[in-house]
């Protein structure tokens, strides 16, 4: 029976059968002790702080000691294997730091400390082994706005000691991101982190703007920093902004900046291969591609004018860039595309916030770059069926097409799927012209509304999907499009919305396509726990 303060933190114990089929001595004693704790709590008057009762505190201490002994007895196997094997098993608990995923808020690195500390809470021997495994503690998590800063300081200091001499991944943030006023002693924490700057490998700062410049390192040794992620909190214009390590200029591999100008970050760009920047102007875009010759992956969000390029501005060419993502531009996208050339470009993603897709500028970019584009993703962009067709005709090397047309373009799917069906194969004499290398198609249907705001049902051209894939061409002596994956997704208005079903007359054709090994998926965008319209419709 869990009692007192233990009821909220402990899971119900499984029945113990270690002693001739009955409970072990520790379990027997802890059951008796919990009865005493319960009785003592009943004796205390309501409103009395249990922590002020000496007898109850002694019972709690005895309970803690018995829990430790009980856990030791119940885990004999792990304690019999060599420490090296235990350490390896413990290291499997290390959560990913996700530094190469940019500003991906879906990855919650702050879940890591409780996951690691629980290893030391099992028993004294587990704690000894976990505490002596440096890799468990090589990622450091610091919350600057915790009210008890001296406790956080000591906790962080012990954590750093357990990391040995390994390179460190440092995460510094707030428990409440909007907070800008911090305890005065928080600067002592920053000083502690600076003392270990020669071991920084990854640095992630999600702190108030004025504090960014305080993370300046200790000024000794050679910087080992490889990844930097800065996301200042608060209004930029009110505070000076600069990140610079004392007597060092780290040569980074990965850089993620939010609302920070490139010239405000003193780093070496020569080896940078991955960049994710939120809010950047055209001038900084040009500077970025000039400073980082080894850049291969680049994500730019909220690209703004900030600077008007001259009419005769030259083309900035970047020879290595393979993956470019542009999202939520605060200016016409053609102005962005017209200034660059990317000969190595393989993947291009455009999220234009319902702005016009600059098809002519996109075509010129591809022609100017002479690149072999393999993946194209276009969402929230405005374009016509003719423009979509012309774009597909110009990208004959395309292997993956991922599109989500605007709500008003409800007929795009029928037109595209029909065109794919008509050009699924071609004779030996003729060269395929319409997406001849396409391997994967992803098409998303959004919600549609009337001018009065009434939601319209999703119209999916079911009959054209199996024809667009045409898997039977696999067995004919024809040249054919190598389409192997066809993913259709749609939004669900609410949990009460009836699930989409495929008309029974077409269900068998969909099943045949899947039976022939084609990766055909018809699902909601939130995945709905693996629900698939083909399987659901077949069971009706």
PDB file of C-alpha atoms in Angstrom, residues 197-296:
ATOM      1  CA  UNK A 197      33.828  25.870 -23.207  1.00  0.00           C
ATOM      2  CA  UNK A 198      36.916  23.972 -24.400  1.00  0.00           C
ATOM      3  CA  UNK A 199      34.698  20.855 -24.375  1.00  0.00           C
ATOM      4  CA  UNK A 200      31.638  22.382 -26.049  1.00  0.00           C
ATOM      5  CA  UNK A 201      30.759  20.320 -29.099  1.00  0.00           C
ATOM      6  CA  UNK A 202      27.137  21.416 -29.510  1.00  0.00           C
ATOM      7  CA  UNK A 203      25.697  24.605 -28.021  1.00  0.00           C
ATOM      8  CA  UNK A 204      21.941  25.256 -27.931  1.00  0.00           C
ATOM      9  CA  UNK A 205      20.832  28.588 -26.415  1.00  0.00           C
ATOM     10  CA  UNK A 206      17.146  29.416 -26.014  1.00  0.00           C
ATOM     11  CA  UNK A 207      17.582  32.372 -23.666  1.00  0.00           C
ATOM     12  CA  UNK A 208      16.705  36.084 -23.356  1.00  0.00           C
ATOM     13  CA  UNK A 209      18.461  38.213 -25.970  1.00  0.00           C
ATOM     14  CA  UNK A 210      20.832  40.060 -23.566  1.00  0.00           C
ATOM     15  CA  UNK A 211      22.277  36.770 -22.310  1.00  0.00           C
ATOM     16  CA  UNK A 212      23.454  35.494 -25.707  1.00  0.00           C
ATOM     17  CA  UNK A 213      26.655  37.543 -25.511  1.00  0.00           C
ATOM     18  CA  UNK A 214      27.441  36.197 -22.015  1.00  0.00           C
ATOM     19  CA  UNK A 215      28.154  32.736 -23.427  1.00  0.00           C
ATOM     20  CA  UNK A 216      31.660  33.735 -24.468  1.00  0.00           C
ATOM     21  CA  UNK A 217      33.663  30.766 -23.216  1.00  0.00           C
ATOM     22  CA  UNK A 218      36.723  30.742 -21.000  1.00  0.00           C
ATOM     23  CA  UNK A 219      39.165  31.949 -23.647  1.00  0.00           C
ATOM     24  CA  UNK A 220      41.573  29.024 -23.281  1.00  0.00           C
ATOM     25  CA  UNK A 221      42.283  26.013 -25.434  1.00  0.00           C
ATOM     26  CA  UNK A 222      41.075  25.331 -28.939  1.00  0.00           C
ATOM     27  CA  UNK A 223      37.352  25.370 -29.615  1.00  0.00           C
ATOM     28  CA  UNK A 224      35.809  21.969 -30.382  1.00  0.00           C
ATOM     29  CA  UNK A 225      32.407  23.491 -31.169  1.00  0.00           C
ATOM     30  CA  UNK A 226      30.723  21.852 -34.170  1.00  0.00           C
ATOM     31  CA  UNK A 227      27.063  22.844 -33.889  1.00  0.00           C
ATOM     32  CA  UNK A 228      25.467  26.109 -32.788  1.00  0.00           C
ATOM     33  CA  UNK A 229      21.782  26.857 -32.310  1.00  0.00           C
ATOM     34  CA  UNK A 230      20.721  30.333 -31.132  1.00  0.00           C
ATOM     35  CA  UNK A 231      17.124  31.319 -30.470  1.00  0.00           C
ATOM     36  CA  UNK A 232      17.005  34.574 -28.458  1.00  0.00           C
ATOM     37  CA  UNK A 233      13.893  35.487 -26.478  1.00  0.00           C
ATOM     38  CA  UNK A 234      12.579  39.035 -26.414  1.00  0.00           C
ATOM     39  CA  UNK A 235      12.647  42.037 -28.693  1.00  0.00           C
ATOM     40  CA  UNK A 236      15.839  42.299 -30.714  1.00  0.00           C
ATOM     41  CA  UNK A 237      15.824  46.070 -31.132  1.00  0.00           C
ATOM     42  CA  UNK A 238      16.007  46.731 -27.387  1.00  0.00           C
ATOM     43  CA  UNK A 239      19.316  44.948 -26.773  1.00  0.00           C
ATOM     44  CA  UNK A 240      22.725  44.682 -28.447  1.00  0.00           C
ATOM     45  CA  UNK A 241      23.200  41.301 -30.039  1.00  0.00           C
ATOM     46  CA  UNK A 242      26.423  39.383 -30.597  1.00  0.00           C
ATOM     47  CA  UNK A 243      27.726  35.866 -30.134  1.00  0.00           C
ATOM     48  CA  UNK A 244      31.507  35.618 -29.911  1.00  0.00           C
ATOM     49  CA  UNK A 245      33.898  33.312 -28.080  1.00  0.00           C
ATOM     50  CA  UNK A 246      36.878  34.953 -26.409  1.00  0.00           C
ATOM     51  CA  UNK A 247      40.121  34.431 -28.359  1.00  0.00           C
ATOM     52  CA  UNK A 248      38.446  31.744 -30.487  1.00  0.00           C
ATOM     53  CA  UNK A 249      36.589  31.459 -33.765  1.00  0.00           C
ATOM     54  CA  UNK A 250      35.021  27.990 -33.925  1.00  0.00           C
ATOM     55  CA  UNK A 251      34.902  26.176 -37.260  1.00  0.00           C
ATOM     56  CA  UNK A 252      31.350  24.829 -37.249  1.00  0.00           C
ATOM     57  CA  UNK A 253      29.554  22.127 -39.197  1.00  0.00           C
ATOM     58  CA  UNK A 254      25.948  23.034 -38.329  1.00  0.00           C
ATOM     59  CA  UNK A 255      24.419  26.478 -37.662  1.00  0.00           C
ATOM     60  CA  UNK A 256      20.829  27.337 -36.659  1.00  0.00           C
ATOM     61  CA  UNK A 257      19.944  31.001 -36.120  1.00  0.00           C
ATOM     62  CA  UNK A 258      16.638  32.647 -35.293  1.00  0.00           C
ATOM     63  CA  UNK A 259      16.242  36.435 -35.654  1.00  0.00           C
ATOM     64  CA  UNK A 260      20.015  36.937 -35.734  1.00  0.00           C
ATOM     65  CA  UNK A 261      21.995  38.612 -38.510  1.00  0.00           C
ATOM     66  CA  UNK A 262      24.972  36.736 -39.889  1.00  0.00           C
ATOM     67  CA  UNK A 263      27.426  39.500 -38.987  1.00  0.00           C
ATOM     68  CA  UNK A 264      26.282  39.245 -35.337  1.00  0.00           C
ATOM     69  CA  UNK A 265      27.759  35.746 -35.045  1.00  0.00           C
ATOM     70  CA  UNK A 266      31.540  35.455 -34.970  1.00  0.00           C
ATOM     71  CA  UNK A 267      32.209  31.962 -36.282  1.00  0.00           C
ATOM     72  CA  UNK A 268      34.132  30.323 -39.092  1.00  0.00           C
ATOM     73  CA  UNK A 269      31.825  29.503 -42.007  1.00  0.00           C
ATOM     74  CA  UNK A 270      34.334  27.693 -44.206  1.00  0.00           C
ATOM     75  CA  UNK A 271      33.327  24.186 -43.027  1.00  0.00           C
ATOM     76  CA  UNK A 272      29.600  24.736 -42.440  1.00  0.00           C
ATOM     77  CA  UNK A 273      27.534  22.070 -44.221  1.00  0.00           C
ATOM     78  CA  UNK A 274      24.062  22.615 -42.714  1.00  0.00           C
ATOM     79  CA  UNK A 275      22.199  25.865 -42.027  1.00  0.00           C
ATOM     80  CA  UNK A 276      18.713  26.646 -40.695  1.00  0.00           C
ATOM     81  CA  UNK A 277      17.944  30.372 -40.415  1.00  0.00           C
ATOM     82  CA  UNK A 278      14.675  32.014 -39.387  1.00  0.00           C
ATOM     83  CA  UNK A 279      14.203  35.574 -40.631  1.00  0.00           C
ATOM     84  CA  UNK A 280      16.947  36.496 -43.041  1.00  0.00           C
ATOM     85  CA  UNK A 281      17.159  39.201 -45.679  1.00  0.00           C
ATOM     86  CA  UNK A 282      18.440  38.884 -49.227  1.00  0.00           C
ATOM     87  CA  UNK A 283      21.755  40.519 -48.410  1.00  0.00           C
ATOM     88  CA  UNK A 284      22.452  37.907 -45.730  1.00  0.00           C
ATOM     89  CA  UNK A 285      21.411  35.132 -48.130  1.00  0.00           C
ATOM     90  CA  UNK A 286      24.054  36.255 -50.599  1.00  0.00           C
ATOM     91  CA  UNK A 287      26.620  36.607 -47.807  1.00  0.00           C
ATOM     92  CA  UNK A 288      25.772  33.134 -46.497  1.00  0.00           C
ATOM     93  CA  UNK A 289      26.347  31.414 -49.834  1.00  0.00           C
ATOM     94  CA  UNK A 290      29.625  33.298 -50.262  1.00  0.00           C
ATOM     95  CA  UNK A 291      30.942  32.531 -46.764  1.00  0.00           C
ATOM     96  CA  UNK A 292      30.003  28.816 -46.683  1.00  0.00           C
ATOM     97  CA  UNK A 293      31.453  27.100 -49.785  1.00  0.00           C
ATOM     98  CA  UNK A 294      30.887  23.589 -48.359  1.00  0.00           C
ATOM     99  CA  UNK A 295      27.199  24.144 -47.586  1.00  0.00           C
ATOM    100  CA  UNK A 296      25.057  21.199 -48.755  1.00  0.00           C
TER     101      UNK A 296
END
